[in-house]
Amino acid sequence: MVKLQDMRNPRHLRWPLYFLFAVVCVSFIFFYGWHPSESQRNPGIYGKLLSESSNPFKRWTYIRRPQMMDANRHLMEYNEMFLPQMARQVLQQRNMLDTVMSRLITTDEEVQDAANQILIDRAAREMGITATREEIIKGIKAQPGVNEQMLEYLAYQKRLGSKQELIEYFRRQNEAERVRNFKSMVAQASLFELWQEYSLANDKLKLEIAAFPNDDFTSKVLVTDQDVKSWYDSHRKDYRIPSQRRYLYIKTSREDVSKTVKPTTDQLLEFYKQNQKNYERSAAVKVRELQLMVRSGESIAQAMNLMDDLRTSAAKMTDWNPLADTLREKKKLPIYSRESDWLNSESSERPANYIATVTTLAGDAVSTPILSTLNMDNETTSVRIARVIARRPAGVPPFDEIRAQVQNDYVTQETDRQLKDVSDKWKLAKRNAKNMAELAKSLGVDDRITSMTDATSYIIPGAGVFQTDADYVASLSDGTISDPVASTDGSIVMLQPTDTVPERDPDIKDVRAKIVAAIQNDRSGGLARKAAEDALKLVQSGAQFKQALADAPIKPTVTDPQTRTQQVKVLRAPLIDFTRLTLRAAKGSVGMSPFGNDKDQPLGYAVWMVVDYQPAGMKQFAADRQRFERDYLEIQRLALVNEWLRDERAKAGFEIIKQQE
């Protein structure tokens, strides 16, 4: 039994202190988790959230490279939606689309999007929202014209390793969309709110405007040696040269293997017989249709009556193109004739009521008018009449009809088998090879070497793109031969890093020009803003606009009437925050606004005066209300989802972990 006086004896006190220290350590671990210094211990961790698990040793869920790649893919797709079609085509032709879109995304944005996906996955589990792979596969098969090659190309475009990864990607996207839809169901807007927003979006203002672009003040920024040193010290990571390395590698191209697979007719017939289930298809019809667009404000009832009247004429004709052409030319009707692809109950390119009608038509009867929509967004209402021109029974089609598809499937399967054999053979040979040269010699293949590339990059020049195995490839040390890995195009590759150069800071002399440009760009905005503010004060004190702005780099000019968010032609950019500044706009109102496409990095500052104000009209509002309400509610839904995710990130203790500098 321990007595109080024993505590005065160091020999008796030692073991209780040891025990107390152990209890404190264990309690600390249980409370704070088992990862006290993620960014230093593992530079591959970009963020963390509180885990769902009650296990104290798994207190945090970490965001690592795979989640970052998924986020990058999602953000690139989102950004591409806002890219003009012509710009997209030019970038695709030059194979620069992915590079350009990727540069528009910051690491912090990727981390936040990855956290959002984790939180959405949790919400899906809590709400019992699930999308099965079978549902996704069924949906893919229902799309007309979709084949294995198309899916492989789509997987390659999305930087996924296989069709299975593509299906999983679609499945998660489907679940995420259902969660977002559920969280945004409460979006609504009153008539008064719609009118207010419509007015702000459609009022027309004519402006007298002059501007001070930042670029015109760049040469006025004086940069000293001390400025350069201070900027370099505070922005050192922006100029750091990342770790680089070369790779010795051997490679078997999927394309080369595929070209060697030349099946005979007998082999294809046997493959066709063994895989009958893969070629089963539902009964379907092809139709000829007349489609009349019902524009905003036009009567749907009149359109239905017109199409009903056309049924008699259409029933007597085999080709409906002349009828549609005559109605477009003489009556100026937006009516079109076309033939569909195969349609059945699984088709998604036509509304369900349309599919139900045409698949039950008998003989060559012309359908009654079918009210439907041009697209999935219900953007334009249309009325159709249709007649079946071909019918396809359910079952497995004859071999000759789908020979090309069977051959493609056979080649794909045989190529996969041969590549697996190559992978197994290479992996076995690796055991007896000291380096890549020995391995290549033993296998009878050529070994090659890449140019210098970033040590953490999964894009390796010449060897391939290794997104799926990015962490594994990056973890290889100099001299280590990798296991066989598959690139995104399906090729089999083995890599051996060599000549690794650690990351380093460049000599300040080598980056001086970049630093001077960065300082000038940073400070020129302040000079442009000051010049604009001084000119605005002159106008507000009673000076004539043209006189006060006579020295502006972009001289005073009068714009055409335009909405608050439209691009100002003379500036080639919109005015930032202009809507808020003109909530109570009136003729003679003056103000100053930054201009550009990024509020945090404006291109300059403009001084403006309202010379004419044309408010939106109620008549046009009534005509546009349905479309505007849909668009406005969509924005509200997006805002609701973003607010929910922001709250969830806060609850989960979301934290961005800056990488070790």
XYZ file of C-alpha atoms in Angstrom:
661
model
C 0.000 0.000 0.000
C 1.370 3.413 -1.055
C 1.660 5.907 1.794
C 1.833 9.679 1.470
C 5.336 9.830 2.944
C 6.505 7.446 0.189
C 6.017 10.307 -2.312
C 9.012 12.048 -0.714
C 11.217 9.103 -1.623
C 12.551 9.397 -5.238
C 12.882 5.639 -5.507
C 9.152 5.145 -4.742
C 8.083 8.133 -6.868
C 9.820 7.029 -10.099
C 7.352 4.317 -11.237
C 4.136 6.352 -10.614
C 5.674 9.147 -12.726
C 6.486 6.674 -15.502
C 2.897 5.420 -15.417
C 1.478 8.960 -15.474
C 3.672 9.863 -18.469
C 2.460 6.784 -20.384
C -1.190 7.663 -19.696
C -0.625 11.219 -20.979
C 1.031 9.952 -24.197
C -1.757 7.471 -24.929
C -4.416 10.110 -24.196
C -2.667 12.556 -26.531
C -2.644 9.977 -29.344
C -6.296 9.074 -28.810
C -7.347 12.734 -28.836
C -5.244 14.109 -31.698
C -4.946 11.006 -33.869
C -1.952 9.062 -35.139
C -0.766 11.634 -37.745
C 0.879 14.552 -35.930
C 2.739 16.032 -38.911
C 1.213 15.007 -42.216
C 2.863 17.553 -44.487
C 6.362 16.677 -43.253
C 5.823 12.944 -42.877
C 4.034 12.473 -46.204
C 4.198 15.200 -48.851
C 1.524 13.327 -50.838
C -1.228 14.552 -48.467
C -3.033 17.668 -49.699
C -5.921 18.000 -47.240
C -7.898 16.307 -44.492
C -11.387 16.012 -43.026
C -12.675 14.423 -39.850
C -13.296 10.736 -40.433
C -16.699 9.069 -40.134
C -15.038 6.338 -38.098
C -15.147 6.424 -34.286
C -11.742 4.742 -34.227
C -9.357 7.282 -32.624
C -6.495 5.917 -34.741
C -8.440 6.881 -37.911
C -9.557 10.326 -36.818
C -8.812 11.920 -40.210
C -9.689 11.143 -43.817
C -6.822 12.305 -46.016
C -6.927 13.727 -49.524
C -4.170 12.162 -51.582
C -3.093 12.108 -55.211
C -5.903 9.845 -56.581
C -8.590 12.142 -55.127
C -6.709 15.154 -56.500
C -6.715 13.568 -59.972
C -10.466 12.954 -59.776
C -10.975 16.571 -58.714
C -8.772 17.839 -61.545
C -10.800 15.803 -64.035
C -14.093 17.141 -62.656
C -12.928 20.771 -62.639
C -11.547 20.498 -66.171
C -14.917 19.214 -67.412
C -16.682 22.051 -65.592
C -14.354 24.699 -67.042
C -14.688 23.273 -70.555
C -18.425 24.005 -70.452
C -17.619 27.722 -70.521
C -14.959 27.493 -73.234
C -16.084 28.920 -76.605
C -16.553 26.237 -79.270
C -13.994 27.763 -81.629
C -11.353 27.964 -78.902
C -12.029 24.336 -77.951
C -11.600 23.184 -81.550
C -8.318 25.076 -81.974
C -6.897 23.659 -78.738
C -7.990 20.123 -79.637
C -6.377 20.378 -83.066
C -3.112 21.363 -81.416
C -3.428 18.732 -78.626
C -3.326 21.546 -76.066
C -6.830 21.352 -74.556
C -5.884 19.338 -71.440
C -2.730 21.401 -70.862
C -4.531 24.740 -71.061
C -7.562 23.667 -69.014
C -5.323 22.128 -66.334
C -3.403 25.383 -65.919
C -6.647 27.192 -65.088
C -7.055 25.076 -61.949
C -5.224 25.810 -58.695
C -4.139 23.179 -56.184
C -6.431 24.681 -53.526
C -9.411 24.345 -55.893
C -8.541 20.695 -56.481
C -8.275 19.997 -52.738
C -11.633 21.653 -52.064
C -13.340 19.773 -54.899
C -11.864 16.490 -53.628
C -13.231 17.276 -50.156
C -16.632 18.046 -51.694
C -16.698 14.643 -53.400
C -15.869 12.864 -50.127
C -18.699 14.740 -48.376
C -21.136 13.999 -51.213
C -20.235 10.290 -51.025
C -20.955 10.358 -47.287
C -24.289 12.098 -47.866
C -25.222 9.511 -50.515
C -24.604 6.702 -47.999
C -26.598 8.490 -45.285
C -29.557 9.092 -47.623
C -29.423 5.623 -49.160
C -28.712 7.006 -52.640
C -27.014 4.394 -54.793
C -26.259 3.925 -58.468
C -25.206 0.437 -59.499
C -22.720 -0.444 -62.204
C -25.492 -2.425 -63.907
C -27.631 0.732 -64.184
C -24.731 2.653 -65.715
C -23.899 -0.132 -68.186
C -27.556 -0.357 -69.195
C -27.652 3.388 -69.758
C -24.474 3.280 -71.852
C -25.799 0.457 -74.015
C -29.010 2.427 -74.600
C -27.029 5.244 -76.250
C -27.090 4.938 -80.052
C -23.763 4.408 -81.777
C -21.793 3.617 -78.612
C -19.188 0.886 -79.071
C -16.127 -0.468 -77.285
C -13.699 1.754 -79.186
C -15.690 4.847 -78.288
C -15.645 3.919 -74.594
C -11.905 3.252 -74.694
C -11.307 6.634 -76.324
C -13.540 8.353 -73.764
C -11.608 6.661 -70.936
C -8.366 7.858 -72.517
C -9.736 11.412 -72.844
C -10.666 11.438 -69.162
C -7.237 10.008 -68.260
C -8.724 6.807 -66.870
C -6.936 3.499 -67.058
C -9.744 1.317 -68.432
C -13.411 1.065 -69.381
C -14.131 -0.308 -65.913
C -12.718 2.864 -64.355
C -14.854 4.899 -66.771
C -18.006 3.062 -65.650
C -17.086 3.621 -61.998
C -16.508 7.299 -62.769
C -19.979 7.566 -64.349
C -21.500 5.716 -61.380
C -20.042 8.135 -58.836
C -21.055 11.112 -60.981
C -24.607 9.767 -61.097
C -24.759 9.423 -57.311
C -23.276 12.887 -56.831
C -25.854 14.410 -59.182
C -28.698 12.763 -57.241
C -27.351 14.140 -53.970
C -27.018 17.636 -55.453
C -30.571 17.468 -56.810
C -31.924 16.398 -53.409
C -30.074 19.162 -51.558
C -31.362 21.819 -53.974
C -35.036 20.818 -54.023
C -36.101 23.809 -51.891
C -35.010 26.382 -54.499
C -37.860 28.787 -55.292
C -38.488 32.360 -56.398
C -41.447 34.775 -56.076
C -42.757 36.757 -59.040
C -41.398 39.993 -57.503
C -37.946 38.434 -57.016
C -37.924 37.187 -60.610
C -38.849 40.643 -61.912
C -36.099 42.295 -59.876
C -33.473 39.878 -61.165
C -34.810 40.098 -64.715
C -34.604 43.896 -64.609
C -31.002 43.836 -63.416
C -30.130 41.359 -66.163
C -31.971 43.107 -69.014
C -31.893 46.870 -68.344
C -29.917 48.613 -71.104
C -27.398 51.342 -70.262
C -25.497 53.582 -72.642
C -22.225 54.714 -71.081
C -19.586 57.304 -71.711
C -16.450 55.515 -70.607
C -12.680 55.930 -70.367
C -10.176 53.503 -68.907
C -6.746 53.046 -67.347
C -5.349 49.579 -68.257
C -2.719 48.223 -65.863
C -0.344 47.537 -68.762
C -0.057 51.252 -69.505
C 1.479 51.791 -66.064
C 3.944 48.890 -66.079
C 6.848 50.993 -67.361
C 6.237 53.541 -64.603
C 6.986 51.005 -61.854
C 10.617 51.360 -60.718
C 12.120 48.142 -59.343
C 15.283 48.187 -57.186
C 17.634 45.327 -56.343
C 16.199 45.302 -52.841
C 12.678 44.969 -54.289
C 13.831 41.981 -56.327
C 15.447 40.314 -53.295
C 12.425 40.924 -51.043
C 10.015 39.597 -53.667
C 12.170 36.512 -54.270
C 12.399 35.777 -50.537
C 8.621 36.012 -50.078
C 7.725 34.161 -53.320
C 10.560 31.653 -53.422
C 8.265 28.669 -54.008
C 6.942 30.279 -57.226
C 10.391 30.024 -58.810
C 11.543 26.733 -57.318
C 12.713 24.140 -59.845
C 11.005 20.833 -58.984
C 12.888 17.580 -58.614
C 13.633 16.073 -62.026
C 14.738 12.717 -63.357
C 15.065 10.588 -66.466
C 13.656 7.104 -66.948
C 15.136 4.077 -68.629
C 12.242 2.031 -69.950
C 11.016 -0.816 -72.122
C 7.577 -0.708 -73.713
C 5.108 -2.865 -75.608
C 2.514 -0.765 -77.382
C -1.096 -1.902 -77.229
C -1.564 -0.614 -80.762
C 1.330 -2.734 -82.058
C 0.017 -5.882 -80.372
C -3.495 -5.174 -81.646
C -2.242 -4.974 -85.253
C -0.840 -8.503 -85.017
C -4.233 -9.983 -84.081
C -5.828 -11.071 -87.366
C -8.662 -13.500 -86.640
C -10.096 -15.845 -89.263
C -13.807 -16.067 -90.010
C -14.015 -19.369 -88.122
C -12.454 -17.805 -85.030
C -14.914 -14.917 -85.181
C -17.887 -17.255 -85.588
C -16.775 -19.287 -82.570
C -16.319 -16.088 -80.538
C -19.774 -14.904 -81.663
C -21.378 -18.174 -80.525
C -19.640 -18.108 -77.131
C -20.648 -14.507 -76.397
C -24.268 -14.402 -77.566
C -25.452 -12.552 -74.444
C -23.166 -9.616 -75.225
C -24.938 -9.026 -78.526
C -28.567 -9.281 -77.428
C -30.611 -6.162 -78.221
C -34.154 -4.990 -77.643
C -36.779 -4.550 -80.328
C -36.540 -1.105 -81.919
C -37.924 1.090 -84.687
C -36.593 3.755 -87.024
C -38.955 6.611 -87.800
C -39.332 9.472 -90.223
C -40.551 12.560 -88.383
C -41.695 16.126 -88.922
C -40.725 18.454 -86.079
C -42.196 21.920 -85.575
C -40.396 24.196 -83.105
C -42.645 26.235 -80.818
C -40.796 29.424 -80.044
C -41.136 31.411 -76.817
C -44.531 33.134 -76.640
C -46.123 31.089 -79.451
C -49.279 29.016 -78.950
C -48.726 25.313 -78.345
C -52.383 24.602 -79.175
C -52.001 26.178 -82.633
C -48.864 24.149 -83.255
C -50.681 20.918 -82.290
C -53.588 21.757 -84.640
C -51.223 22.569 -87.517
C -49.349 19.269 -87.160
C -52.653 17.388 -86.938
C -53.726 18.974 -90.235
C -50.434 17.886 -91.838
C -51.017 14.203 -91.045
C -53.234 13.675 -94.091
C -50.660 15.119 -96.513
C -47.786 13.306 -94.808
C -49.578 9.950 -94.988
C -49.586 10.170 -98.797
C -45.854 10.863 -99.061
C -42.822 8.629 -98.685
C -40.331 11.496 -98.408
C -41.312 14.352 -96.060
C -38.379 16.626 -96.917
C -40.184 18.490 -99.762
C -43.150 19.146 -97.453
C -40.902 20.591 -94.730
C -38.929 22.663 -97.257
C -42.128 24.187 -98.700
C -43.502 25.117 -95.267
C -40.193 26.730 -94.244
C -39.900 28.765 -97.459
C -43.522 29.843 -97.977
C -44.902 30.033 -94.448
C -41.597 30.705 -92.628
C -42.297 27.883 -90.189
C -39.423 26.358 -88.191
C -40.260 22.817 -89.320
C -37.813 20.031 -90.195
C -37.903 16.496 -91.578
C -35.437 13.838 -90.470
C -34.937 10.117 -89.948
C -34.095 8.782 -86.503
C -31.620 6.169 -85.396
C -32.969 2.983 -83.806
C -35.361 3.833 -80.947
C -36.693 1.701 -78.108
C -37.739 2.009 -74.474
C -34.093 2.424 -73.420
C -33.406 5.330 -75.803
C -32.618 8.644 -74.118
C -32.370 10.996 -77.113
C -36.187 11.329 -77.308
C -38.753 11.995 -74.523
C -40.516 9.007 -72.988
C -43.962 9.983 -74.366
C -42.505 10.129 -77.880
C -40.863 6.683 -77.562
C -44.066 5.176 -76.156
C -46.071 6.496 -79.126
C -43.767 5.527 -82.009
C -42.936 2.029 -80.712
C -46.652 1.136 -80.703
C -47.488 2.491 -84.178
C -48.993 -0.112 -86.481
C -47.951 -0.517 -90.109
C -47.144 2.763 -91.830
C -49.614 4.851 -89.815
C -48.725 8.473 -89.061
C -48.813 9.296 -85.360
C -50.988 11.939 -83.769
C -49.065 15.129 -82.808
C -46.626 14.472 -79.969
C -45.716 17.379 -77.667
C -42.101 17.051 -76.591
C -38.896 19.029 -76.240
C -35.826 19.618 -78.351
C -33.373 18.717 -75.580
C -33.044 17.448 -72.042
C -33.052 20.988 -70.632
C -36.628 21.636 -71.880
C -35.238 24.731 -73.563
C -37.422 24.666 -76.695
C -40.834 23.048 -76.973
C -41.628 21.149 -80.161
C -44.424 19.125 -81.726
C -43.722 16.038 -83.846
C -45.544 13.586 -86.042
C -43.828 10.331 -86.983
C -44.112 7.157 -89.086
C -42.184 3.910 -88.661
C -39.924 3.149 -91.641
C -38.085 0.114 -90.249
C -38.540 -2.402 -87.457
C -35.908 -4.489 -85.705
C -36.898 -7.583 -83.699
C -35.495 -8.377 -80.296
C -32.712 -10.949 -80.003
C -29.189 -11.529 -81.266
C -28.561 -10.047 -84.736
C -27.061 -12.245 -87.487
C -23.277 -12.570 -87.507
C -22.845 -10.815 -90.849
C -24.724 -7.763 -89.594
C -22.432 -7.202 -86.620
C -19.237 -8.800 -87.908
C -17.258 -5.562 -87.419
C -18.362 -5.342 -83.764
C -17.554 -9.014 -83.149
C -14.109 -8.580 -84.711
C -13.419 -5.500 -82.591
C -14.428 -7.392 -79.422
C -12.285 -10.378 -80.395
C -9.242 -8.213 -81.101
C -9.721 -6.350 -77.812
C -9.939 -9.580 -75.793
C -6.992 -11.214 -77.565
C -4.886 -8.059 -77.196
C -5.655 -7.977 -73.460
C -4.587 -11.627 -73.164
C -1.309 -11.102 -75.027
C -0.460 -7.989 -73.015
C -1.065 -9.903 -69.790
C 1.310 -12.607 -71.012
C 3.918 -9.927 -71.770
C 3.424 -8.392 -68.315
C 3.831 -11.752 -66.570
C 6.921 -12.602 -68.641
C 8.577 -9.240 -67.914
C 7.811 -9.432 -64.212
C 9.437 -12.860 -64.015
C 12.519 -11.717 -65.961
C 12.951 -8.735 -63.639
C 14.048 -11.061 -60.808
C 17.312 -11.895 -62.586
C 18.126 -8.432 -63.974
C 20.328 -5.894 -62.193
C 19.384 -2.994 -64.428
C 17.200 -2.060 -67.381
C 19.908 -2.851 -69.961
C 20.224 -6.433 -68.688
C 16.446 -6.834 -68.567
C 15.982 -5.539 -72.124
C 18.720 -7.830 -73.431
C 17.239 -10.889 -71.747
C 13.829 -10.129 -73.246
C 15.141 -9.234 -76.681
C 13.655 -5.746 -76.679
C 15.143 -2.265 -76.949
C 15.590 -0.132 -73.849
C 15.151 3.621 -74.211
C 15.688 6.717 -72.097
C 13.444 9.744 -71.629
C 14.335 13.405 -71.468
C 14.369 15.138 -68.072
C 10.884 15.399 -66.552
C 9.345 16.329 -63.198
C 9.943 13.521 -60.708
C 6.322 13.589 -59.487
C 4.705 13.817 -62.930
C 2.661 10.889 -64.176
C 3.164 12.093 -67.771
C 6.520 10.656 -68.868
C 7.680 11.709 -72.360
C 7.940 8.734 -74.699
C 6.988 6.174 -72.054
C 3.338 7.166 -71.560
C 0.781 8.567 -69.115
C 0.544 6.633 -65.820
C -2.295 8.267 -63.916
C -3.540 5.090 -62.235
C -0.044 4.178 -60.954
C 1.139 7.766 -60.413
C 1.995 7.320 -56.717
C 3.869 4.067 -57.394
C 5.919 5.576 -60.240
C 6.744 8.691 -58.218
C 7.902 6.538 -55.273
C 10.548 4.695 -57.321
C 14.121 5.531 -56.376
C 17.083 5.727 -58.743
C 18.119 2.294 -60.010
C 14.888 0.557 -58.989
C 13.125 -1.303 -61.816
C 9.358 -1.025 -61.600
C 6.863 -3.819 -62.029
C 5.047 -3.715 -65.388
C 2.594 -0.810 -65.374
C -0.101 0.094 -67.890
C -0.235 3.529 -69.493
C -3.584 5.144 -70.238
C -3.446 3.908 -73.848
C -3.091 0.315 -72.585
C 0.611 -0.156 -73.358
C 2.789 -2.195 -70.960
C 5.866 -0.386 -69.641
C 8.666 -0.995 -67.128
C 10.551 2.003 -65.777
C 13.864 2.613 -64.012
C 14.490 6.163 -62.694
C 17.968 7.587 -63.177
C 19.874 10.864 -62.838
C 17.435 12.295 -60.275
C 18.107 15.941 -59.435
C 16.528 17.182 -56.160
C 14.296 20.258 -56.206
C 16.267 23.466 -55.889
C 16.004 27.229 -55.821
C 17.408 28.921 -58.926
C 20.011 31.677 -58.701
C 18.214 34.986 -58.361
C 20.042 36.251 -61.451
C 18.445 33.543 -63.586
C 14.909 34.587 -62.634
C 15.441 38.339 -62.217
C 13.506 39.202 -65.401
C 10.516 37.157 -64.219
C 10.632 38.782 -60.776
C 10.791 42.307 -62.220
C 7.796 41.524 -64.461
C 5.860 40.126 -61.485
C 6.568 43.227 -59.359
C 5.593 45.564 -62.184
C 2.405 43.634 -62.800
C 1.575 43.701 -59.082
C 2.171 47.432 -58.627
C 0.863 48.729 -61.969
C -2.706 47.974 -60.839
C -2.310 50.339 -57.901
C -1.098 53.153 -60.174
C -3.979 52.561 -62.619
C -6.511 52.629 -59.789
C -5.054 55.854 -58.367
C -5.241 57.545 -61.791
C -8.873 56.441 -62.224
C -9.817 57.649 -58.726
C -8.276 61.075 -59.378
C -10.182 61.411 -62.657
C -13.451 60.344 -60.993
C -13.018 63.045 -58.325
C -12.691 65.677 -61.062
C -15.942 64.508 -62.682
C -17.740 64.430 -59.327
C -16.553 67.969 -58.583
C -18.208 69.282 -61.759
C -15.588 68.895 -64.511
C -16.723 67.836 -67.976
C -16.244 64.079 -68.512
C -14.186 64.477 -71.699
C -11.915 67.057 -70.111
C -11.399 65.135 -66.879
C -10.548 61.929 -68.764
C -8.619 63.498 -71.645
C -5.331 61.914 -70.526
C -6.744 58.400 -69.988
C -4.932 55.728 -72.051
C -8.338 54.637 -73.439
C -9.978 57.926 -74.419
C -13.625 58.764 -73.590
C -16.092 57.013 -75.892
C -19.835 56.273 -75.860
C -20.917 52.630 -75.863
C -23.918 51.043 -77.529
C -26.817 50.281 -75.143
C -25.868 47.114 -73.243
C -26.761 45.079 -70.183
C -24.812 45.357 -66.953
C -22.849 42.147 -67.484
C -22.036 42.444 -71.188
C -18.491 42.925 -72.397
C -17.606 46.565 -73.113
C -16.272 46.509 -76.672
C -13.629 49.188 -76.194
C -12.302 47.337 -73.122
C -12.753 43.817 -74.556
C -13.923 42.794 -71.098
C -16.910 43.329 -68.761
C -16.996 45.790 -65.869
C -16.504 44.008 -62.541
C -19.184 44.483 -59.837
C -21.016 46.874 -62.177
C -24.455 45.464 -61.288
C -24.080 46.353 -57.589
C -22.823 49.852 -58.410
C -25.793 50.560 -60.707
C -28.699 49.169 -58.659
C -30.153 52.710 -58.634
C -28.696 53.841 -61.923
C -30.064 56.978 -63.548
C -29.021 59.233 -66.369
C -25.958 61.189 -65.231
C -24.764 58.605 -62.662
C -20.960 58.331 -62.519
C -18.639 55.741 -61.026
C -15.466 53.722 -61.297
C -15.167 49.963 -61.850
C -12.343 47.487 -62.348
C -12.682 45.580 -65.612
C -11.671 42.082 -66.672
C -12.792 38.504 -66.089
C -11.254 37.989 -62.642
C -12.182 40.274 -59.760
C -8.928 39.404 -57.976
C -6.796 40.244 -61.032
C -8.491 43.075 -62.954
C -7.006 44.275 -66.217
C -7.441 47.908 -65.230
C -9.953 50.532 -64.034
C -12.665 52.387 -65.941
C -14.485 55.631 -65.156
C -18.015 55.766 -66.568
C -21.084 57.976 -66.781
C -24.624 56.801 -67.652
C -25.832 58.828 -70.661
C -29.024 56.821 -71.286
C -31.043 54.286 -69.307
C -33.601 51.888 -70.862
C -35.389 49.754 -68.228
C -36.553 46.223 -69.057
C -40.181 45.926 -70.201
C -42.953 43.879 -68.606
C -44.111 42.567 -71.993
C -40.728 41.028 -72.742
C -40.528 39.732 -69.159
C -43.820 37.877 -69.664
C -42.470 36.313 -72.866
C -39.115 35.343 -71.272
C -40.390 34.412 -67.828
C -40.448 30.608 -68.241
C -36.893 30.445 -69.563
C -35.581 33.049 -67.120
C -37.224 31.368 -64.115
C -35.633 28.048 -65.059
C -32.184 29.615 -65.397
C -32.568 31.625 -62.190
C -33.682 28.585 -60.187
C -30.729 26.640 -61.554
C -28.411 29.333 -60.177
C -30.249 29.151 -56.846
C -29.845 25.382 -56.753
C -26.142 25.723 -57.405
C -25.878 28.287 -54.601
C -27.767 26.009 -52.188
C -25.463 23.080 -52.944
C -22.366 25.266 -52.546
C -23.632 26.607 -49.196
C -24.386 23.086 -47.989
C -20.915 21.899 -48.988
C -19.319 24.920 -47.310
C -21.147 24.093 -44.051
C -20.211 20.412 -44.334
C -16.545 21.273 -44.869
C -16.636 23.423 -41.735
C -18.291 20.637 -39.692
C -15.700 18.148 -40.940
C -12.799 20.400 -39.963
C -11.628 20.583 -43.575
C -8.049 21.759 -43.857
C -5.779 22.321 -46.854
C -2.294 21.002 -46.109
C 0.322 23.081 -47.856
C 3.089 20.976 -49.344
C 6.491 21.191 -47.713
C 8.547 23.966 -49.316
